[in-house]
Amino acid sequence: MVAVSGGIGSGKSSVTASFKSLGALVADADVIAREILEPGRPALAQVAARFGDDLIREDGTLDRAGLARRVFAGEGADERIAALNAITHPAIERRAWEILNAAPAGSLAVYDIPLLVEGDYADRFDAVVIVDAPVEERVARLEGRGVAPEDARARIRAQASSDQRRAIAHVWIDNCGSADDLAQVCTQVWERWLTSDL
């Protein structure tokens, strides 16, 4: 079982998508995090109770950008992040392991998990692939998704550092080139490191 991780905006989702196209079964923590905060889910009610009912739109969906601003910015962010994680992480982890444990024999299960270092989960995996990119490039990518630069930097600061990630990495991918470059690197990692013993 393989973990793919990296800071927000690093390109880990692109790496995971490449592995999926090569045949991996994937559990994506970000996708699961969106699912558990859909209308009617218990985690959504807990988030609203902790961070404010005004974060729930008229249609019952979560104002994710508003939640991010409320949690990650300003004094006391560490406490708020811990409170949000206490609500969401158990539900995310339960669903992820359901998916991963259903992997057919002989296939590779990949967990796309942003907070691998922060959750101290690295020892649960046979290999850890870390994706990294320069901070300003990550900020620019997030800005392209509609995230304000100051919010992007706040989220990056709230996550583990590149040095902390490097300490647990079996494979390190610098995502500084084109999408084609990254796809080529992913294929090499897949063939040389991840599936050579399957």
JSON list of C-alpha atoms in Angstrom, two decimals:
[
{"chain": "A", "resi": 1, "resn": "MET", "atom": "CA", "xyz": [0.00, 0.00, 0.00]},
{"chain": "A", "resi": 2, "resn": "VAL", "atom": "CA", "xyz": [1.36, 3.40, -1.02]},
{"chain": "A", "resi": 3, "resn": "ALA", "atom": "CA", "xyz": [0.74, 6.87, 0.37]},
{"chain": "A", "resi": 4, "resn": "VAL", "atom": "CA", "xyz": [0.97, 9.91, -1.89]},
{"chain": "A", "resi": 5, "resn": "SER", "atom": "CA", "xyz": [1.30, 13.20, -0.06]},
{"chain": "A", "resi": 6, "resn": "GLY", "atom": "CA", "xyz": [2.45, 16.77, -0.45]},
{"chain": "A", "resi": 7, "resn": "GLY", "atom": "CA", "xyz": [1.47, 20.28, 0.49]},
{"chain": "A", "resi": 8, "resn": "ILE", "atom": "CA", "xyz": [-1.54, 22.02, -0.92]},
{"chain": "A", "resi": 9, "resn": "GLY", "atom": "CA", "xyz": [-0.90, 23.05, -4.52]},
{"chain": "A", "resi": 10, "resn": "SER", "atom": "CA", "xyz": [2.06, 20.70, -4.90]},
{"chain": "A", "resi": 11, "resn": "GLY", "atom": "CA", "xyz": [0.42, 18.48, -7.52]},
{"chain": "A", "resi": 12, "resn": "LYS", "atom": "CA", "xyz": [-0.19, 15.34, -5.50]},
{"chain": "A", "resi": 13, "resn": "SER", "atom": "CA", "xyz": [-3.65, 14.92, -7.03]},
{"chain": "A", "resi": 14, "resn": "SER", "atom": "CA", "xyz": [-2.07, 14.90, -10.49]},
{"chain": "A", "resi": 15, "resn": "VAL", "atom": "CA", "xyz": [0.37, 12.24, -9.34]},
{"chain": "A", "resi": 16, "resn": "THR", "atom": "CA", "xyz": [-2.42, 10.14, -7.89]},
{"chain": "A", "resi": 17, "resn": "ALA", "atom": "CA", "xyz": [-4.44, 10.53, -11.10]},
{"chain": "A", "resi": 18, "resn": "SER", "atom": "CA", "xyz": [-1.44, 9.27, -13.07]},
{"chain": "A", "resi": 19, "resn": "PHE", "atom": "CA", "xyz": [-1.13, 6.22, -10.81]},
{"chain": "A", "resi": 20, "resn": "LYS", "atom": "CA", "xyz": [-4.87, 5.57, -11.17]},
{"chain": "A", "resi": 21, "resn": "SER", "atom": "CA", "xyz": [-4.54, 5.68, -14.96]},
{"chain": "A", "resi": 22, "resn": "LEU", "atom": "CA", "xyz": [-1.77, 3.10, -14.65]},
{"chain": "A", "resi": 23, "resn": "GLY", "atom": "CA", "xyz": [-4.02, 0.73, -12.70]},
{"chain": "A", "resi": 24, "resn": "ALA", "atom": "CA", "xyz": [-3.91, 1.73, -9.03]},
{"chain": "A", "resi": 25, "resn": "LEU", "atom": "CA", "xyz": [-6.97, 1.63, -6.81]},
{"chain": "A", "resi": 26, "resn": "VAL", "atom": "CA", "xyz": [-7.11, 5.09, -5.23]},
{"chain": "A", "resi": 27, "resn": "ALA", "atom": "CA", "xyz": [-8.61, 6.50, -2.06]},
{"chain": "A", "resi": 28, "resn": "ASP", "atom": "CA", "xyz": [-8.44, 10.31, -2.22]},
{"chain": "A", "resi": 29, "resn": "ALA", "atom": "CA", "xyz": [-8.71, 12.04, 1.16]},
{"chain": "A", "resi": 30, "resn": "ASP", "atom": "CA", "xyz": [-9.71, 15.35, -0.46]},
{"chain": "A", "resi": 31, "resn": "VAL", "atom": "CA", "xyz": [-12.57, 13.72, -2.36]},
{"chain": "A", "resi": 32, "resn": "ILE", "atom": "CA", "xyz": [-13.69, 11.88, 0.76]},
{"chain": "A", "resi": 33, "resn": "ALA", "atom": "CA", "xyz": [-13.46, 15.12, 2.78]},
{"chain": "A", "resi": 34, "resn": "ARG", "atom": "CA", "xyz": [-15.92, 16.73, 0.35]},
{"chain": "A", "resi": 35, "resn": "GLU", "atom": "CA", "xyz": [-18.24, 13.73, 0.57]},
{"chain": "A", "resi": 36, "resn": "ILE", "atom": "CA", "xyz": [-18.42, 13.72, 4.37]},
{"chain": "A", "resi": 37, "resn": "LEU", "atom": "CA", "xyz": [-19.34, 17.42, 4.37]},
{"chain": "A", "resi": 38, "resn": "GLU", "atom": "CA", "xyz": [-22.25, 17.08, 1.98]},
{"chain": "A", "resi": 39, "resn": "PRO", "atom": "CA", "xyz": [-25.72, 18.19, 3.12]},
{"chain": "A", "resi": 40, "resn": "GLY", "atom": "CA", "xyz": [-27.24, 15.87, 5.69]},
{"chain": "A", "resi": 41, "resn": "ARG", "atom": "CA", "xyz": [-23.96, 14.33, 6.79]},
{"chain": "A", "resi": 42, "resn": "PRO", "atom": "CA", "xyz": [-23.18, 14.33, 10.54]},
{"chain": "A", "resi": 43, "resn": "ALA", "atom": "CA", "xyz": [-19.76, 15.96, 10.02]},
{"chain": "A", "resi": 44, "resn": "LEU", "atom": "CA", "xyz": [-21.37, 18.96, 8.32]},
{"chain": "A", "resi": 45, "resn": "ALA", "atom": "CA", "xyz": [-23.64, 19.54, 11.30]},
{"chain": "A", "resi": 46, "resn": "GLN", "atom": "CA", "xyz": [-20.63, 19.32, 13.63]},
{"chain": "A", "resi": 47, "resn": "VAL", "atom": "CA", "xyz": [-18.65, 21.82, 11.54]},
{"chain": "A", "resi": 48, "resn": "ALA", "atom": "CA", "xyz": [-21.58, 24.26, 11.57]},
{"chain": "A", "resi": 49, "resn": "ALA", "atom": "CA", "xyz": [-21.98, 23.89, 15.33]},
{"chain": "A", "resi": 50, "resn": "ARG", "atom": "CA", "xyz": [-18.28, 24.57, 15.92]},
{"chain": "A", "resi": 51, "resn": "PHE", "atom": "CA", "xyz": [-17.54, 27.24, 13.31]},
{"chain": "A", "resi": 52, "resn": "GLY", "atom": "CA", "xyz": [-20.90, 28.90, 12.66]},
{"chain": "A", "resi": 53, "resn": "ASP", "atom": "CA", "xyz": [-24.26, 28.13, 11.07]},
{"chain": "A", "resi": 54, "resn": "ASP", "atom": "CA", "xyz": [-23.67, 31.00, 8.65]},
{"chain": "A", "resi": 55, "resn": "LEU", "atom": "CA", "xyz": [-21.23, 28.73, 6.80]},
{"chain": "A", "resi": 56, "resn": "ILE", "atom": "CA", "xyz": [-24.18, 26.69, 5.55]},
{"chain": "A", "resi": 57, "resn": "ARG", "atom": "CA", "xyz": [-25.70, 28.15, 2.39]},
{"chain": "A", "resi": 58, "resn": "GLU", "atom": "CA", "xyz": [-29.43, 28.28, 1.72]},
{"chain": "A", "resi": 59, "resn": "ASP", "atom": "CA", "xyz": [-29.19, 25.12, -0.37]},
{"chain": "A", "resi": 60, "resn": "GLY", "atom": "CA", "xyz": [-27.61, 23.27, 2.57]},
{"chain": "A", "resi": 61, "resn": "THR", "atom": "CA", "xyz": [-24.08, 23.14, 1.15]},
{"chain": "A", "resi": 62, "resn": "LEU", "atom": "CA", "xyz": [-20.96, 24.26, 2.97]},
{"chain": "A", "resi": 63, "resn": "ASP", "atom": "CA", "xyz": [-19.25, 27.55, 2.13]},
{"chain": "A", "resi": 64, "resn": "ARG", "atom": "CA", "xyz": [-15.83, 25.94, 1.89]},
{"chain": "A", "resi": 65, "resn": "ALA", "atom": "CA", "xyz": [-13.95, 29.15, 1.15]},
{"chain": "A", "resi": 66, "resn": "GLY", "atom": "CA", "xyz": [-15.61, 30.81, 4.13]},
{"chain": "A", "resi": 67, "resn": "LEU", "atom": "CA", "xyz": [-14.68, 27.88, 6.37]},
{"chain": "A", "resi": 68, "resn": "ALA", "atom": "CA", "xyz": [-11.06, 28.02, 5.17]},
{"chain": "A", "resi": 69, "resn": "ARG", "atom": "CA", "xyz": [-10.84, 31.76, 5.94]},
{"chain": "A", "resi": 70, "resn": "ARG", "atom": "CA", "xyz": [-12.35, 31.23, 9.37]},
{"chain": "A", "resi": 71, "resn": "VAL", "atom": "CA", "xyz": [-10.10, 28.29, 10.26]},
{"chain": "A", "resi": 72, "resn": "PHE", "atom": "CA", "xyz": [-6.70, 29.04, 8.76]},
{"chain": "A", "resi": 73, "resn": "ALA", "atom": "CA", "xyz": [-6.29, 32.81, 9.11]},
{"chain": "A", "resi": 74, "resn": "GLY", "atom": "CA", "xyz": [-5.24, 34.83, 12.13]},
{"chain": "A", "resi": 75, "resn": "GLU", "atom": "CA", "xyz": [-4.45, 34.17, 15.75]},
{"chain": "A", "resi": 76, "resn": "GLY", "atom": "CA", "xyz": [-5.61, 30.87, 17.18]},
{"chain": "A", "resi": 77, "resn": "ALA", "atom": "CA", "xyz": [-5.45, 29.06, 13.83]},
{"chain": "A", "resi": 78, "resn": "ASP", "atom": "CA", "xyz": [-3.70, 26.03, 15.33]},
{"chain": "A", "resi": 79, "resn": "GLU", "atom": "CA", "xyz": [-6.56, 25.46, 17.76]},
{"chain": "A", "resi": 80, "resn": "ARG", "atom": "CA", "xyz": [-9.19, 25.87, 15.05]},
{"chain": "A", "resi": 81, "resn": "ILE", "atom": "CA", "xyz": [-7.35, 23.53, 12.68]},
{"chain": "A", "resi": 82, "resn": "ALA", "atom": "CA", "xyz": [-7.16, 20.91, 15.42]},
{"chain": "A", "resi": 83, "resn": "ALA", "atom": "CA", "xyz": [-10.89, 21.29, 16.08]},
{"chain": "A", "resi": 84, "resn": "LEU", "atom": "CA", "xyz": [-11.73, 20.88, 12.39]},
{"chain": "A", "resi": 85, "resn": "ASN", "atom": "CA", "xyz": [-9.44, 17.87, 12.09]},
{"chain": "A", "resi": 86, "resn": "ALA", "atom": "CA", "xyz": [-11.05, 16.25, 15.14]},
{"chain": "A", "resi": 87, "resn": "ILE", "atom": "CA", "xyz": [-14.39, 16.42, 13.33]},
{"chain": "A", "resi": 88, "resn": "THR", "atom": "CA", "xyz": [-13.33, 15.36, 9.85]},
{"chain": "A", "resi": 89, "resn": "HIS", "atom": "CA", "xyz": [-10.34, 13.04, 10.18]},
{"chain": "A", "resi": 90, "resn": "PRO", "atom": "CA", "xyz": [-12.05, 10.03, 11.81]},
{"chain": "A", "resi": 91, "resn": "ALA", "atom": "CA", "xyz": [-14.77, 9.98, 9.12]},
{"chain": "A", "resi": 92, "resn": "ILE", "atom": "CA", "xyz": [-12.24, 10.42, 6.31]},
{"chain": "A", "resi": 93, "resn": "GLU", "atom": "CA", "xyz": [-10.01, 7.66, 7.65]},
{"chain": "A", "resi": 94, "resn": "ARG", "atom": "CA", "xyz": [-12.86, 5.17, 8.05]},
{"chain": "A", "resi": 95, "resn": "ARG", "atom": "CA", "xyz": [-13.99, 5.66, 4.45]},
{"chain": "A", "resi": 96, "resn": "ALA", "atom": "CA", "xyz": [-10.45, 5.62, 3.04]},
{"chain": "A", "resi": 97, "resn": "TRP", "atom": "CA", "xyz": [-9.60, 2.29, 4.63]},
{"chain": "A", "resi": 98, "resn": "GLU", "atom": "CA", "xyz": [-12.88, 0.81, 3.40]},
{"chain": "A", "resi": 99, "resn": "ILE", "atom": "CA", "xyz": [-11.76, 1.69, -0.14]},
{"chain": "A", "resi": 100, "resn": "LEU", "atom": "CA", "xyz": [-8.14, 0.58, 0.29]},
{"chain": "A", "resi": 101, "resn": "ASN", "atom": "CA", "xyz": [-8.99, -2.73, 1.94]},
{"chain": "A", "resi": 102, "resn": "ALA", "atom": "CA", "xyz": [-11.21, -3.58, -1.04]},
{"chain": "A", "resi": 103, "resn": "ALA", "atom": "CA", "xyz": [-8.24, -3.57, -3.44]},
{"chain": "A", "resi": 104, "resn": "PRO", "atom": "CA", "xyz": [-8.09, -6.85, -5.41]},
{"chain": "A", "resi": 105, "resn": "ALA", "atom": "CA", "xyz": [-5.14, -9.15, -4.78]},
{"chain": "A", "resi": 106, "resn": "GLY", "atom": "CA", "xyz": [-2.17, -8.20, -6.93]},
{"chain": "A", "resi": 107, "resn": "SER", "atom": "CA", "xyz": [-3.26, -4.60, -7.41]},
{"chain": "A", "resi": 108, "resn": "LEU", "atom": "CA", "xyz": [-1.70, -1.51, -5.90]},
{"chain": "A", "resi": 109, "resn": "ALA", "atom": "CA", "xyz": [-3.71, 0.54, -3.41]},
{"chain": "A", "resi": 110, "resn": "VAL", "atom": "CA", "xyz": [-2.80, 4.24, -3.23]},
{"chain": "A", "resi": 111, "resn": "TYR", "atom": "CA", "xyz": [-3.96, 6.64, -0.54]},
{"chain": "A", "resi": 112, "resn": "ASP", "atom": "CA", "xyz": [-3.84, 10.31, -1.58]},
{"chain": "A", "resi": 113, "resn": "ILE", "atom": "CA", "xyz": [-3.45, 11.82, 1.89]},
{"chain": "A", "resi": 114, "resn": "PRO", "atom": "CA", "xyz": [-2.49, 15.49, 2.32]},
{"chain": "A", "resi": 115, "resn": "LEU", "atom": "CA", "xyz": [-1.85, 15.37, 6.08]},
{"chain": "A", "resi": 116, "resn": "LEU", "atom": "CA", "xyz": [0.34, 12.28, 6.19]},
{"chain": "A", "resi": 117, "resn": "VAL", "atom": "CA", "xyz": [3.04, 13.93, 8.29]},
{"chain": "A", "resi": 118, "resn": "GLU", "atom": "CA", "xyz": [0.63, 15.85, 10.49]},
{"chain": "A", "resi": 119, "resn": "GLY", "atom": "CA", "xyz": [-1.31, 12.68, 11.32]},
{"chain": "A", "resi": 120, "resn": "ASP", "atom": "CA", "xyz": [1.86, 10.61, 11.83]},
{"chain": "A", "resi": 121, "resn": "TYR", "atom": "CA", "xyz": [0.55, 7.94, 9.43]},
{"chain": "A", "resi": 122, "resn": "ALA", "atom": "CA", "xyz": [3.69, 7.18, 7.40]},
{"chain": "A", "resi": 123, "resn": "ASP", "atom": "CA", "xyz": [4.44, 3.89, 9.18]},
{"chain": "A", "resi": 124, "resn": "ARG", "atom": "CA", "xyz": [1.14, 2.42, 7.95]},
{"chain": "A", "resi": 125, "resn": "PHE", "atom": "CA", "xyz": [2.37, 2.28, 4.35]},
{"chain": "A", "resi": 126, "resn": "ASP", "atom": "CA", "xyz": [4.84, 0.19, 2.38]},
{"chain": "A", "resi": 127, "resn": "ALA", "atom": "CA", "xyz": [6.04, 3.27, 0.50]},
{"chain": "A", "resi": 128, "resn": "VAL", "atom": "CA", "xyz": [5.57, 7.03, 0.75]},
{"chain": "A", "resi": 129, "resn": "VAL", "atom": "CA", "xyz": [5.65, 9.21, -2.37]},
{"chain": "A", "resi": 130, "resn": "ILE", "atom": "CA", "xyz": [6.01, 12.92, -1.65]},
{"chain": "A", "resi": 131, "resn": "VAL", "atom": "CA", "xyz": [5.21, 15.57, -4.26]},
{"chain": "A", "resi": 132, "resn": "ASP", "atom": "CA", "xyz": [6.71, 19.03, -3.81]},
{"chain": "A", "resi": 133, "resn": "ALA", "atom": "CA", "xyz": [6.91, 22.36, -5.62]},
{"chain": "A", "resi": 134, "resn": "PRO", "atom": "CA", "xyz": [8.21, 25.83, -4.71]},
{"chain": "A", "resi": 135, "resn": "VAL", "atom": "CA", "xyz": [5.90, 27.79, -2.42]},
{"chain": "A", "resi": 136, "resn": "GLU", "atom": "CA", "xyz": [5.27, 30.65, -4.85]},
{"chain": "A", "resi": 137, "resn": "GLU", "atom": "CA", "xyz": [4.39, 28.20, -7.60]},
{"chain": "A", "resi": 138, "resn": "ARG", "atom": "CA", "xyz": [1.93, 26.52, -5.22]},
{"chain": "A", "resi": 139, "resn": "VAL", "atom": "CA", "xyz": [0.42, 29.91, -4.33]},
{"chain": "A", "resi": 140, "resn": "ALA", "atom": "CA", "xyz": [0.00, 30.70, -8.03]},
{"chain": "A", "resi": 141, "resn": "ARG", "atom": "CA", "xyz": [-1.73, 27.36, -8.64]},
{"chain": "A", "resi": 142, "resn": "LEU", "atom": "CA", "xyz": [-4.11, 27.97, -5.75]},
{"chain": "A", "resi": 143, "resn": "GLU", "atom": "CA", "xyz": [-4.77, 31.50, -6.96]},
{"chain": "A", "resi": 144, "resn": "GLY", "atom": "CA", "xyz": [-5.75, 29.97, -10.30]},
{"chain": "A", "resi": 145, "resn": "ARG", "atom": "CA", "xyz": [-8.37, 27.96, -8.40]},
{"chain": "A", "resi": 146, "resn": "GLY", "atom": "CA", "xyz": [-9.81, 31.10, -6.84]},
{"chain": "A", "resi": 147, "resn": "VAL", "atom": "CA", "xyz": [-7.91, 31.07, -3.54]},
{"chain": "A", "resi": 148, "resn": "ALA", "atom": "CA", "xyz": [-6.62, 34.47, -2.43]},
{"chain": "A", "resi": 149, "resn": "PRO", "atom": "CA", "xyz": [-2.80, 34.55, -2.13]},
{"chain": "A", "resi": 150, "resn": "GLU", "atom": "CA", "xyz": [-2.90, 35.36, 1.60]},
{"chain": "A", "resi": 151, "resn": "ASP", "atom": "CA", "xyz": [-5.28, 32.45, 2.21]},
{"chain": "A", "resi": 152, "resn": "ALA", "atom": "CA", "xyz": [-3.04, 30.15, 0.15]},
{"chain": "A", "resi": 153, "resn": "ARG", "atom": "CA", "xyz": [0.03, 31.11, 2.18]},
{"chain": "A", "resi": 154, "resn": "ALA", "atom": "CA", "xyz": [-1.89, 30.62, 5.44]},
{"chain": "A", "resi": 155, "resn": "ARG", "atom": "CA", "xyz": [-2.88, 27.11, 4.39]},
{"chain": "A", "resi": 156, "resn": "ILE", "atom": "CA", "xyz": [0.69, 26.29, 3.33]},
{"chain": "A", "resi": 157, "resn": "ARG", "atom": "CA", "xyz": [2.05, 27.56, 6.67]},
{"chain": "A", "resi": 158, "resn": "ALA", "atom": "CA", "xyz": [-0.47, 25.40, 8.53]},
{"chain": "A", "resi": 159, "resn": "GLN", "atom": "CA", "xyz": [0.87, 22.23, 6.90]},
{"chain": "A", "resi": 160, "resn": "ALA", "atom": "CA", "xyz": [4.08, 20.28, 7.40]},
{"chain": "A", "resi": 161, "resn": "SER", "atom": "CA", "xyz": [7.27, 21.68, 5.90]},
{"chain": "A", "resi": 162, "resn": "SER", "atom": "CA", "xyz": [9.13, 20.22, 2.94]},
{"chain": "A", "resi": 163, "resn": "ASP", "atom": "CA", "xyz": [11.88, 19.09, 5.33]},
{"chain": "A", "resi": 164, "resn": "GLN", "atom": "CA", "xyz": [9.38, 17.19, 7.46]},
{"chain": "A", "resi": 165, "resn": "ARG", "atom": "CA", "xyz": [7.98, 15.49, 4.38]},
{"chain": "A", "resi": 166, "resn": "ARG", "atom": "CA", "xyz": [11.44, 14.68, 3.02]},
{"chain": "A", "resi": 167, "resn": "ALA", "atom": "CA", "xyz": [12.25, 12.85, 6.26]},
{"chain": "A", "resi": 168, "resn": "ILE", "atom": "CA", "xyz": [9.54, 10.23, 5.58]},
{"chain": "A", "resi": 169, "resn": "ALA", "atom": "CA", "xyz": [9.73, 10.01, 1.78]},
{"chain": "A", "resi": 170, "resn": "HIS", "atom": "CA", "xyz": [10.74, 6.85, -0.04]},
{"chain": "A", "resi": 171, "resn": "VAL", "atom": "CA", "xyz": [10.21, 8.63, -3.36]},
{"chain": "A", "resi": 172, "resn": "TRP", "atom": "CA", "xyz": [10.45, 12.41, -3.86]},
{"chain": "A", "resi": 173, "resn": "ILE", "atom": "CA", "xyz": [8.89, 14.09, -6.89]},
{"chain": "A", "resi": 174, "resn": "ASP", "atom": "CA", "xyz": [9.77, 17.72, -7.69]},
{"chain": "A", "resi": 175, "resn": "ASN", "atom": "CA", "xyz": [6.77, 19.01, -9.63]},
{"chain": "A", "resi": 176, "resn": "CYS", "atom": "CA", "xyz": [8.38, 22.00, -11.30]},
{"chain": "A", "resi": 177, "resn": "GLY", "atom": "CA", "xyz": [7.92, 21.13, -14.97]},
{"chain": "A", "resi": 178, "resn": "SER", "atom": "CA", "xyz": [5.03, 20.65, -17.34]},
{"chain": "A", "resi": 179, "resn": "ALA", "atom": "CA", "xyz": [2.10, 18.27, -16.95]},
{"chain": "A", "resi": 180, "resn": "ASP", "atom": "CA", "xyz": [3.76, 15.98, -19.50]},
{"chain": "A", "resi": 181, "resn": "ASP", "atom": "CA", "xyz": [7.00, 16.00, -17.49]},
{"chain": "A", "resi": 182, "resn": "LEU", "atom": "CA", "xyz": [5.08, 15.02, -14.37]},
{"chain": "A", "resi": 183, "resn": "ALA", "atom": "CA", "xyz": [3.24, 12.20, -16.15]},
{"chain": "A", "resi": 184, "resn": "GLN", "atom": "CA", "xyz": [6.54, 10.82, -17.41]},
{"chain": "A", "resi": 185, "resn": "VAL", "atom": "CA", "xyz": [8.05, 10.91, -13.92]},
{"chain": "A", "resi": 186, "resn": "CYS", "atom": "CA", "xyz": [4.97, 9.16, -12.52]},
{"chain": "A", "resi": 187, "resn": "THR", "atom": "CA", "xyz": [5.29, 6.36, -15.06]},
{"chain": "A", "resi": 188, "resn": "GLN", "atom": "CA", "xyz": [8.96, 5.90, -14.11]},
{"chain": "A", "resi": 189, "resn": "VAL", "atom": "CA", "xyz": [8.12, 5.84, -10.39]},
{"chain": "A", "resi": 190, "resn": "TRP", "atom": "CA", "xyz": [5.31, 3.38, -11.05]},
{"chain": "A", "resi": 191, "resn": "GLU", "atom": "CA", "xyz": [7.52, 0.99, -13.02]},
{"chain": "A", "resi": 192, "resn": "ARG", "atom": "CA", "xyz": [10.76, 1.24, -11.01]},
{"chain": "A", "resi": 193, "resn": "TRP", "atom": "CA", "xyz": [9.52, 1.67, -7.45]},
{"chain": "A", "resi": 194, "resn": "LEU", "atom": "CA", "xyz": [5.89, 0.81, -6.94]},
{"chain": "A", "resi": 195, "resn": "THR", "atom": "CA", "xyz": [5.09, -2.22, -9.10]},
{"chain": "A", "resi": 196, "resn": "SER", "atom": "CA", "xyz": [8.43, -3.90, -9.66]},
{"chain": "A", "resi": 197, "resn": "ASP", "atom": "CA", "xyz": [7.59, -6.58, -7.04]},
{"chain": "A", "resi": 198, "resn": "LEU", "atom": "CA", "xyz": [3.94, -7.13, -7.96]}
]
